[in-house]
Amino acid sequence: MKQLRVSRHRAYVVIAGLSDTDSALTLSITFFSLGYIYFLFCFQLKFSRETIRKEKKMKIRRQLQGQISKGDRVEVKRPNGAYYAATVLRFPSVTRKNTVFVEYEVINEGTKHVKEYVDLSNLRPLPPCEPNRCFVPGDSVDAHWENGWRKGVVKDILENSKYVVGFDGNGEKEEESEIEQCNLRLHREWDDGSWVPPFTELTQSSKEKDDKFRRVKVKIVFGKRAADAKLRKDDEVEVTREEEGFRGSWFSAVIVEYIRNDKYLVECTTLRTEDGMPFREEANACHIRPCPPELSPIASFHLREVVDAWYNDGWWVGVISGVLAGPKYAVYFSQTNEELEFDHSYLRIHQDWINGKWTIASEETSRQLLTNSNKLLHKMAVKEKRLKAKFPKGMKVEVKSDEYGFEGSWFSAVIVDSLGNDKYLVEYLMLKTEDQEALLREEAYASYIRPHPPHAEHAYPYQLLENVDAWYNDGWWIGQIVKVFTGWRYTVYFRTTNEELEFEHGDLRPHQEWINGKWVIASRVRLAAIAKNSFYQSSY
């Protein structure tokens, strides 16, 4: 005890004997040490949070990378916290493993939908539809508000299937809005590859709870016959007819008025009565569709491709059954079992109106249209067999991909061996196996192979609407110049994916077609066909 007291006394004497300068230095060192410890603590806390956040993002990416593919409808989380519907234009590639190229359905820049690359962590599948669900105060919901799905809470139930929904004001006053029932859904989180809560959680008790709080008033409205109409007066449409001899044809028309029971009075713009007046008739809604959008004209059509042919004042659905000189084509019509000859300018790319959207016809559509004529199929098969090239071992070729999302692309390869039955084993020059250890090999039919095109110099700038091949994702993609910039840069439109991308001059080559065993440089489309492309002409 005495020694301890002496030690304390000595320490006190030492500290008391320090000068003011020494005391200040001691205090500074003490505060610096405390500050450094606090800094390390904050850094460690922030590092832990960042690690957790990154692990969560990587988990989401791993869940989605194997599920997302081109054409899928998804929801993208934007900086404002809301989710917006979009369509996947390109799924993750080797160079962009964690991003997906999407096109928004409701976010526009002028007249065009916004397209951008988004991180997989901000992406989730489109949740299944859950119609006619009722809600009660306190339910956590997603409300379709200002074109996006925004998280909110049901505050009150109103008449006529409406609810008062409160939204988080980001630290400010909470916002409230009246939302119709059809624009609400139960809020769910996409976690570990499934929705939480799951879509099977609606039990009998929750239904009873809904009935307890639900207050419904029925409102009967008379004299609003036109309210059921989906089309409006003076809308430009196309109409098909079911009469014998007219099936498979579409005629331009204008909506005159809505009659009843999904029937409209239409006036055909190209058909006339015997006295020269515009032809009018009643048409069911199922026989009416909007006018298809104008697509960029192409240099040539291919064998078995589905097209619309202008004939007898209307567009008739057919299949290219022969590629002739001129350029002219033989077109087969399955409904009438006829084969007629058409000039290029009298044909257009066939599009189908499916679920409220226009889609370019697939190869399956062409097969369906050709099944009615075995004689024609045999004729085409013999002709194709006669024109097929034989590819010797070691020959450098290009192979066409028919994989979904890669239509219109050609990849350089070398013939490894002939497998018989018009099949070859090819080895790609740029594509590798999944482990990146070796060049990719696969079997390919002769109809998907062509010789490597000869080098074509292009020492001058490309022109507007000129057809080109663009080097992208290790392959050549067929497109068309739709914008010309200074500095030898261009915007190229790809019909098969309905995309526009920007390229340097060195990443393009003149488009050539392998026709009847010869390479033909695709010239610019005839002026008559270009004039039809009013959309692109008005943009420049």
Coordinates of C-alpha atoms in Angstrom, one line a residue, residues 15-523:
I15 CA 2.3 15.5 -14.4
A16 CA 2.0 18.6 -12.2
G17 CA 5.6 19.5 -13.1
L18 CA 4.9 19.5 -16.8
S19 CA 4.8 22.7 -18.7
D20 CA 1.7 24.0 -20.5
T21 CA 3.3 23.0 -23.8
D22 CA 3.9 19.4 -22.7
S23 CA 0.3 19.2 -21.4
A24 CA -1.1 20.3 -24.6
L25 CA 1.0 17.8 -26.5
T26 CA -0.1 15.0 -24.3
L27 CA -3.8 15.9 -24.7
S28 CA -3.3 16.2 -28.5
I29 CA -1.8 12.7 -28.7
T30 CA -4.6 11.3 -26.5
F31 CA -7.4 12.9 -28.7
F32 CA -5.6 11.8 -31.9
S33 CA -5.5 8.2 -30.6
L34 CA -9.2 8.3 -29.7
G35 CA -10.1 9.8 -33.1
Y36 CA -8.0 7.1 -34.9
I37 CA -9.8 4.3 -33.0
Y38 CA -13.2 5.9 -33.9
F39 CA -12.2 6.1 -37.6
L40 CA -11.2 2.4 -37.6
F41 CA -14.5 1.5 -36.0
C42 CA -16.5 3.5 -38.6
F43 CA -14.5 2.1 -41.5
Q44 CA -15.0 -1.5 -40.3
L45 CA -18.7 -0.8 -39.9
K46 CA -19.0 0.7 -43.4
F47 CA -16.9 -2.2 -44.9
S48 CA -19.2 -4.8 -43.3
R49 CA -22.3 -3.1 -44.7
E50 CA -20.7 -2.8 -48.1
T51 CA -19.7 -6.5 -48.0
I52 CA -23.3 -7.5 -47.0
R53 CA -24.7 -5.3 -49.8
K54 CA -22.3 -6.8 -52.4
E55 CA -23.1 -10.3 -51.3
K56 CA -26.8 -9.6 -51.7
K57 CA -26.3 -8.2 -55.2
M58 CA -24.2 -11.2 -56.2
K59 CA -26.8 -13.5 -54.9
I60 CA -29.5 -11.8 -57.0
R61 CA -27.2 -11.9 -60.0
R62 CA -26.6 -15.6 -59.6
Q63 CA -30.3 -16.2 -59.4
L64 CA -31.2 -14.3 -62.5
Q65 CA -28.3 -15.1 -64.8
G66 CA -29.6 -18.5 -65.6
Q67 CA -33.3 -17.3 -65.9
I68 CA -33.2 -14.2 -68.0
S69 CA -33.3 -14.5 -71.8
K70 CA -34.0 -12.3 -74.7
G71 CA -37.6 -11.3 -75.1
D72 CA -38.5 -11.8 -71.4
R73 CA -40.7 -9.1 -69.8
V74 CA -39.1 -8.0 -66.5
E75 CA -39.3 -5.1 -64.0
V76 CA -36.4 -2.7 -63.4
K77 CA -35.8 -0.7 -60.2
R78 CA -35.0 2.9 -61.0
P79 CA -33.3 5.4 -58.7
N80 CA -36.7 6.7 -57.4
G81 CA -37.3 3.2 -55.9
A82 CA -40.2 2.4 -58.3
Y83 CA -40.2 -0.7 -60.6
Y84 CA -40.9 -0.2 -64.4
A85 CA -41.9 -2.8 -66.9
A86 CA -39.3 -3.5 -69.6
T87 CA -38.4 -6.1 -72.2
V88 CA -35.0 -7.8 -72.3
L89 CA -33.3 -7.0 -75.6
R90 CA -30.0 -8.7 -74.8
F91 CA -29.1 -11.1 -72.0
P92 CA -25.8 -11.1 -70.2
S93 CA -22.8 -11.6 -72.5
V94 CA -19.2 -12.5 -71.8
T95 CA -18.1 -8.9 -71.7
R96 CA -21.2 -7.7 -69.7
K97 CA -21.8 -10.5 -67.2
N98 CA -23.7 -8.5 -64.7
T99 CA -25.8 -6.2 -67.0
V100 CA -28.8 -6.7 -69.3
F101 CA -29.8 -4.5 -72.2
V102 CA -33.5 -3.6 -71.8
E103 CA -36.2 -1.5 -73.5
Y104 CA -38.7 0.2 -71.2
E105 CA -42.4 -0.1 -72.1
V106 CA -43.6 3.2 -70.6
I107 CA -40.4 5.4 -70.3
N108 CA -39.9 7.4 -73.5
E109 CA -37.5 9.9 -75.0
G110 CA -39.6 11.8 -77.5
T111 CA -41.4 9.1 -79.6
K112 CA -39.0 6.2 -78.8
H113 CA -38.8 3.9 -75.8
V114 CA -35.8 4.3 -73.6
K115 CA -33.1 1.6 -73.9
E116 CA -30.3 1.1 -71.5
Y117 CA -28.0 -1.4 -69.7
V118 CA -29.2 -2.2 -66.2
D119 CA -27.5 -4.1 -63.4
L120 CA -28.9 -7.6 -62.6
S121 CA -29.3 -6.6 -59.0
N122 CA -31.9 -4.0 -60.1
L123 CA -33.8 -6.6 -62.1
R124 CA -36.6 -9.1 -61.2
P125 CA -39.1 -11.2 -63.2
L126 CA -42.5 -9.8 -64.0
P127 CA -44.7 -11.0 -61.1
P128 CA -47.7 -13.3 -62.1
C129 CA -51.0 -11.5 -62.5
E130 CA -53.4 -11.7 -59.5
P131 CA -56.7 -10.2 -60.7
N132 CA -59.7 -9.2 -58.6
R133 CA -57.9 -9.2 -55.3
C134 CA -59.4 -7.0 -52.5
F135 CA -57.3 -5.2 -49.9
V136 CA -57.8 -3.9 -46.4
P137 CA -56.3 -0.9 -44.5
G138 CA -52.8 -1.6 -43.5
D139 CA -52.0 -3.9 -46.5
S140 CA -48.6 -3.3 -48.0
V141 CA -49.2 -3.0 -51.7
D142 CA -47.5 -2.0 -55.0
A143 CA -49.5 0.8 -56.8
H144 CA -49.1 1.5 -60.5
W145 CA -48.5 5.3 -60.1
E146 CA -46.8 7.6 -62.6
N147 CA -46.0 4.7 -65.0
G148 CA -44.2 2.6 -62.3
W149 CA -45.0 0.2 -59.5
R150 CA -44.4 2.0 -56.2
K151 CA -44.5 0.6 -52.7
G152 CA -47.3 2.0 -50.5
V153 CA -49.8 1.2 -47.7
V154 CA -53.6 1.0 -48.0
K155 CA -55.1 3.8 -45.8
D156 CA -58.8 3.6 -46.6
I157 CA -61.3 1.9 -48.9
L158 CA -63.5 4.1 -51.1
E159 CA -66.4 3.4 -53.4
N160 CA -66.3 2.0 -56.9
S161 CA -63.3 -0.3 -56.3
K162 CA -60.9 2.5 -55.2
Y163 CA -58.4 2.8 -52.4
V164 CA -56.5 5.6 -50.7
V165 CA -52.8 4.6 -50.8
G166 CA -50.0 6.3 -48.8
F167 CA -46.5 6.6 -50.2
D168 CA -43.2 7.2 -48.4
G169 CA -42.2 10.8 -49.0
N170 CA -38.5 10.1 -48.6
G171 CA -38.2 12.0 -45.3
E172 CA -40.8 14.6 -46.3
K173 CA -44.6 14.5 -45.8
E174 CA -46.2 11.2 -46.8
E175 CA -48.0 11.4 -50.2
E176 CA -51.5 9.9 -50.7
S177 CA -53.4 9.1 -53.8
E178 CA -56.6 7.4 -54.9
I179 CA -55.8 4.2 -56.8
E180 CA -58.2 1.9 -58.6
Q181 CA -58.2 -1.8 -57.6
C182 CA -56.9 -2.9 -61.0
N183 CA -53.8 -0.8 -60.4
L184 CA -52.9 -2.4 -57.1
R185 CA -51.2 -5.7 -56.2
L186 CA -49.9 -7.1 -53.0
H187 CA -46.3 -6.1 -52.3
R188 CA -43.9 -8.9 -52.7
E189 CA -40.1 -9.2 -52.6
W190 CA -38.1 -11.3 -55.0
D191 CA -35.7 -13.3 -52.8
D192 CA -33.7 -16.4 -53.4
G193 CA -35.4 -17.1 -56.7
S194 CA -39.0 -16.9 -55.4
W195 CA -41.6 -14.4 -54.4
V196 CA -42.1 -13.5 -50.7
P197 CA -44.9 -13.9 -49.6
P198 CA -45.6 -16.7 -52.1
F199 CA -48.6 -16.5 -54.4
T200 CA -50.4 -19.3 -52.6
E201 CA -50.8 -17.5 -49.3
L202 CA -54.3 -16.2 -49.9
T203 CA -56.2 -18.4 -47.4
Q204 CA -59.9 -18.5 -46.4
S205 CA -59.2 -16.4 -43.3
S206 CA -57.8 -13.6 -45.5
K207 CA -60.9 -13.8 -47.7
E208 CA -63.1 -13.4 -44.7
K209 CA -61.0 -10.4 -43.6
D210 CA -61.5 -8.8 -47.0
D211 CA -65.3 -9.3 -46.8
K212 CA -65.4 -7.8 -43.4
F213 CA -63.8 -4.5 -44.5
R214 CA -65.1 -4.4 -48.0
R215 CA -67.7 -1.7 -48.8
V216 CA -69.1 -1.9 -52.4
K217 CA -71.6 0.3 -54.2
V218 CA -72.9 -0.8 -57.6
K219 CA -73.2 2.0 -60.1
I220 CA -75.3 1.3 -63.3
V221 CA -74.6 3.5 -66.3
F222 CA -76.9 3.8 -69.3
G223 CA -76.4 5.2 -72.8
K224 CA -72.6 4.6 -73.0
R225 CA -72.5 2.0 -75.8
A226 CA -69.2 3.3 -77.1
A227 CA -67.5 2.9 -73.8
D228 CA -66.8 -0.8 -74.7
A229 CA -65.1 0.1 -77.9
K230 CA -61.4 -0.5 -78.1
L231 CA -61.0 1.3 -81.4
R232 CA -61.9 4.9 -82.0
K233 CA -63.6 6.7 -84.9
D234 CA -61.2 7.5 -87.8
D235 CA -58.5 5.1 -86.6
E236 CA -56.5 3.6 -89.5
V237 CA -56.6 -0.2 -89.4
E238 CA -56.4 -3.3 -91.5
V239 CA -59.3 -5.6 -92.0
T240 CA -59.4 -9.3 -93.0
R241 CA -62.3 -11.2 -94.5
E242 CA -63.4 -14.8 -94.0
E243 CA -65.1 -15.2 -97.3
E244 CA -63.8 -18.0 -99.6
G245 CA -61.0 -16.5 -101.8
F246 CA -60.2 -13.7 -99.4
R247 CA -58.7 -15.6 -96.4
G248 CA -55.1 -14.6 -95.7
S249 CA -55.6 -11.0 -97.0
W250 CA -55.6 -7.7 -95.2
F251 CA -57.1 -4.4 -96.5
S252 CA -56.5 -0.9 -95.3
A253 CA -59.6 0.7 -93.8
V254 CA -60.8 3.5 -91.4
I255 CA -63.1 3.0 -88.4
V256 CA -66.4 4.8 -89.1
E257 CA -68.2 4.0 -85.9
Y258 CA -68.7 1.3 -83.2
I259 CA -72.0 -0.6 -83.7
R260 CA -72.4 -3.2 -80.9
N261 CA -71.2 -6.5 -79.6
D262 CA -67.6 -5.9 -80.7
K263 CA -68.6 -4.9 -84.2
Y264 CA -67.5 -1.9 -86.1
L265 CA -68.5 -0.2 -89.3
V266 CA -65.4 0.2 -91.4
E267 CA -64.6 2.0 -94.7
C268 CA -62.0 0.3 -96.9
T269 CA -59.6 2.8 -98.5
T270 CA -58.6 0.7 -101.5
L271 CA -61.9 -1.1 -102.3
R272 CA -64.7 0.5 -104.2
T273 CA -68.3 -0.3 -104.9
E274 CA -69.7 -0.7 -108.5
D275 CA -70.6 3.0 -108.5
G276 CA -67.1 4.1 -107.4
M277 CA -67.9 4.8 -103.8
P278 CA -65.6 3.6 -100.9
F279 CA -66.7 0.1 -99.8
R280 CA -68.2 -0.1 -96.3
E281 CA -69.0 -3.2 -94.2
E282 CA -69.4 -4.5 -90.7
A283 CA -66.5 -6.2 -89.2
N284 CA -65.9 -8.1 -85.9
A285 CA -63.2 -6.8 -83.6
C286 CA -61.3 -10.1 -84.1
H287 CA -61.0 -9.3 -87.8
I288 CA -59.5 -5.9 -87.2
R289 CA -55.9 -4.9 -86.3
P290 CA -53.9 -1.7 -86.2
C291 CA -51.8 -0.9 -89.2
P292 CA -48.4 -2.6 -88.8
P293 CA -45.4 -0.3 -88.1
E294 CA -43.2 0.6 -91.0
L295 CA -40.0 -1.4 -90.9
S296 CA -36.6 -0.5 -92.4
P297 CA -36.5 -1.9 -96.0
I298 CA -34.2 -4.8 -96.6
A299 CA -32.0 -5.6 -99.6
S300 CA -33.5 -9.1 -100.3
F301 CA -35.8 -11.7 -99.0
H302 CA -34.8 -15.3 -98.4
L303 CA -36.3 -18.7 -99.4
R304 CA -39.1 -19.8 -97.1
E305 CA -39.4 -16.3 -95.5
V306 CA -43.0 -15.2 -94.7
V307 CA -44.0 -12.0 -96.5
D308 CA -47.0 -9.9 -97.3
A309 CA -47.5 -9.4 -101.1
W310 CA -49.5 -6.4 -102.5
Y311 CA -52.1 -8.0 -104.8
N312 CA -55.7 -7.0 -105.8
D313 CA -55.7 -3.9 -103.6
G314 CA -54.7 -5.7 -100.4
W315 CA -51.8 -7.5 -98.5
W316 CA -51.8 -11.3 -98.9
V317 CA -49.8 -13.5 -96.6
G318 CA -47.4 -15.8 -98.5
V319 CA -44.0 -17.5 -98.4
I320 CA -41.0 -16.9 -100.6
S321 CA -40.8 -20.1 -102.7
G322 CA -38.2 -18.9 -105.2
V323 CA -35.5 -16.2 -105.5
L324 CA -35.4 -14.9 -109.0
A325 CA -33.3 -12.4 -110.9
G326 CA -34.4 -8.8 -111.0
P327 CA -34.8 -8.8 -108.0
K328 CA -38.0 -10.8 -108.2
Y329 CA -39.5 -13.6 -106.2
A330 CA -42.0 -16.5 -106.5
V331 CA -44.5 -16.3 -103.6
Y332 CA -46.7 -19.2 -102.5
F333 CA -50.1 -18.6 -101.0
S334 CA -51.3 -21.6 -98.9
Q335 CA -55.0 -20.4 -98.7
T336 CA -55.4 -20.5 -102.5
N337 CA -52.6 -23.0 -103.2
E338 CA -51.2 -20.5 -105.8
E339 CA -47.7 -19.4 -106.7
L340 CA -47.3 -15.9 -108.2
E341 CA -44.3 -13.8 -109.2
F342 CA -43.7 -10.4 -107.5
D343 CA -41.2 -7.6 -107.7
H344 CA -39.3 -6.7 -104.6
S345 CA -41.1 -3.4 -104.1
Y346 CA -44.5 -5.2 -103.9
L347 CA -43.4 -7.2 -100.8
R348 CA -43.1 -6.3 -97.2
I349 CA -41.9 -8.1 -94.0
H350 CA -44.8 -10.1 -92.5
Q351 CA -45.7 -9.1 -88.9
D352 CA -48.2 -10.8 -86.6
W353 CA -50.4 -9.0 -84.2
I354 CA -50.2 -11.1 -81.0
N355 CA -51.4 -10.1 -77.5
G356 CA -51.4 -6.4 -78.4
K357 CA -47.9 -6.4 -79.9
W358 CA -46.4 -6.7 -83.4
T359 CA -43.9 -9.5 -83.8
I360 CA -41.9 -10.5 -86.9
A361 CA -43.0 -13.9 -88.3
S362 CA -40.9 -16.9 -87.2
E363 CA -39.7 -19.9 -89.2
E364 CA -42.5 -21.9 -87.6
T365 CA -45.1 -19.7 -89.3
S366 CA -43.5 -20.3 -92.7
R367 CA -43.6 -24.1 -92.1
Q368 CA -47.3 -23.9 -91.2
L369 CA -48.0 -22.0 -94.4
L370 CA -46.1 -24.5 -96.5
T371 CA -47.7 -27.7 -95.2
N372 CA -50.7 -27.5 -97.6
S373 CA -48.6 -28.2 -100.7
N374 CA -46.4 -31.3 -100.7
K375 CA -45.7 -30.8 -104.3
L376 CA -44.3 -27.3 -103.7
L377 CA -42.2 -28.5 -100.8
H378 CA -40.7 -31.3 -102.9
K379 CA -39.9 -28.7 -105.7
M380 CA -38.2 -26.4 -103.2
A381 CA -36.3 -29.2 -101.6
V382 CA -34.9 -30.4 -105.0
K383 CA -34.0 -26.9 -105.9
E384 CA -32.2 -26.3 -102.6
K385 CA -30.3 -29.6 -102.9
R386 CA -29.1 -28.6 -106.3
L387 CA -27.8 -25.2 -105.1
K388 CA -26.2 -26.4 -101.9
A389 CA -22.5 -26.0 -101.9
K390 CA -20.0 -28.7 -100.9
F391 CA -17.5 -27.5 -98.3
P392 CA -14.1 -29.3 -98.2
K393 CA -12.2 -29.9 -95.0
G394 CA -10.2 -26.9 -93.8
M395 CA -12.4 -24.4 -95.8
K396 CA -13.0 -21.0 -94.1
V397 CA -16.7 -20.4 -93.9
E398 CA -19.4 -18.4 -92.0
V399 CA -22.1 -20.2 -90.1
K400 CA -25.6 -18.7 -89.5
S401 CA -27.1 -18.9 -86.0
D402 CA -30.8 -19.6 -85.6
E403 CA -30.6 -19.5 -81.8
Y404 CA -33.2 -17.1 -80.2
G405 CA -31.7 -13.7 -79.9
F406 CA -29.0 -14.4 -82.5
E407 CA -31.1 -14.3 -85.7
G408 CA -29.4 -12.4 -88.5
S409 CA -25.8 -13.2 -87.3
W410 CA -23.0 -15.0 -89.0
F411 CA -19.9 -16.4 -87.2
S412 CA -16.5 -17.2 -88.8
A413 CA -15.6 -20.9 -88.7
V414 CA -13.5 -23.7 -90.4
I415 CA -14.8 -27.0 -91.8
V416 CA -13.5 -29.8 -89.6
D417 CA -15.2 -32.7 -91.2
S418 CA -18.2 -33.8 -93.3
L419 CA -20.7 -35.9 -91.3
G420 CA -23.0 -36.8 -94.2
N421 CA -26.6 -35.9 -94.8
D422 CA -25.6 -32.3 -95.6
K423 CA -24.2 -31.9 -92.1
Y424 CA -20.7 -30.7 -91.2
L425 CA -18.6 -30.4 -88.0
V426 CA -17.3 -26.8 -87.8
E427 CA -14.9 -25.1 -85.4
Y428 CA -15.5 -21.4 -84.7
L429 CA -12.6 -18.9 -84.9
M430 CA -13.9 -16.5 -82.2
L431 CA -16.3 -18.5 -80.1
K432 CA -15.0 -20.6 -77.2
T433 CA -16.3 -23.3 -74.9
E434 CA -17.8 -22.4 -71.5
D435 CA -14.5 -23.0 -69.7
Q436 CA -12.7 -20.7 -72.3
E437 CA -10.1 -23.4 -72.8
A438 CA -10.8 -24.3 -76.4
L439 CA -12.5 -23.1 -79.6
L440 CA -16.2 -24.1 -79.8
R441 CA -17.1 -27.0 -82.2
E442 CA -20.6 -28.0 -83.2
E443 CA -22.6 -29.6 -86.0
A444 CA -24.3 -27.5 -88.7
Y445 CA -26.4 -28.1 -91.7
A446 CA -25.2 -27.0 -95.1
S447 CA -28.1 -24.6 -95.4
Y448 CA -26.6 -22.7 -92.5
I449 CA -23.1 -22.5 -94.0
R450 CA -21.8 -20.2 -96.7
P451 CA -18.2 -19.5 -97.9
H452 CA -16.3 -16.7 -96.3
P453 CA -17.3 -13.5 -98.2
P454 CA -14.6 -11.8 -100.3
H455 CA -13.0 -8.7 -98.9
A456 CA -14.9 -5.6 -100.2
E457 CA -13.2 -2.2 -99.8
H458 CA -15.2 0.7 -98.6
A459 CA -12.9 3.7 -98.5
Y460 CA -15.7 6.2 -98.5
P461 CA -18.4 6.8 -95.8
Y462 CA -21.5 4.6 -95.8
Q463 CA -24.8 6.3 -96.9
L464 CA -28.1 6.5 -95.2
L465 CA -30.2 3.3 -95.6
E466 CA -27.2 1.4 -96.9
N467 CA -27.1 -2.3 -95.9
V468 CA -24.1 -3.4 -93.9
D469 CA -22.7 -6.2 -91.7
A470 CA -21.8 -4.9 -88.2
W471 CA -19.1 -6.6 -86.1
Y472 CA -20.7 -7.2 -82.7
N473 CA -20.4 -9.9 -80.0
D474 CA -17.8 -11.9 -82.0
G475 CA -20.0 -12.1 -85.2
W476 CA -21.3 -10.2 -88.2
W477 CA -24.9 -8.9 -87.8
I478 CA -27.0 -7.8 -90.8
G479 CA -28.3 -4.2 -90.4
Q480 CA -28.9 -0.9 -92.1
I481 CA -27.5 2.6 -91.7
V482 CA -30.2 4.9 -90.2
K483 CA -28.0 7.7 -88.9
V484 CA -24.7 9.2 -90.3
F485 CA -22.5 11.2 -87.9
T486 CA -19.3 13.1 -88.4
G487 CA -16.1 11.3 -87.6
W488 CA -17.1 8.2 -89.6
R489 CA -19.6 7.0 -87.0
Y490 CA -23.0 5.5 -87.7
T491 CA -26.2 4.2 -86.1
V492 CA -27.2 0.8 -87.4
Y493 CA -30.7 -0.7 -87.2
F494 CA -31.1 -4.4 -86.8
R495 CA -34.5 -5.7 -88.0
T496 CA -34.3 -9.2 -86.3
T497 CA -33.9 -7.6 -82.9
N498 CA -35.5 -4.2 -83.5
E499 CA -32.4 -2.4 -82.1
E500 CA -30.3 0.6 -82.9
L501 CA -26.6 0.6 -82.0
E502 CA -23.7 2.9 -82.8
F503 CA -20.6 1.7 -84.7
E504 CA -17.3 3.0 -86.0
H505 CA -16.5 2.8 -89.7
G506 CA -14.0 0.0 -89.1
D507 CA -16.6 -2.2 -87.4
L508 CA -18.7 -2.3 -90.6
R509 CA -18.4 -4.1 -93.9
P510 CA -20.6 -3.9 -97.1
H511 CA -23.4 -6.5 -96.9
Q512 CA -23.1 -9.3 -99.5
E513 CA -25.6 -12.0 -100.3
W514 CA -24.7 -15.6 -101.3
I515 CA -27.3 -16.2 -104.1
N516 CA -27.2 -19.2 -106.5
G517 CA -23.6 -19.9 -105.6
K518 CA -22.4 -16.3 -106.2
W519 CA -21.6 -13.4 -104.0
V520 CA -23.8 -10.3 -104.7
I521 CA -23.2 -7.0 -103.0
A522 CA -26.5 -5.8 -101.7
S523 CA -27.3 -2.4 -103.3

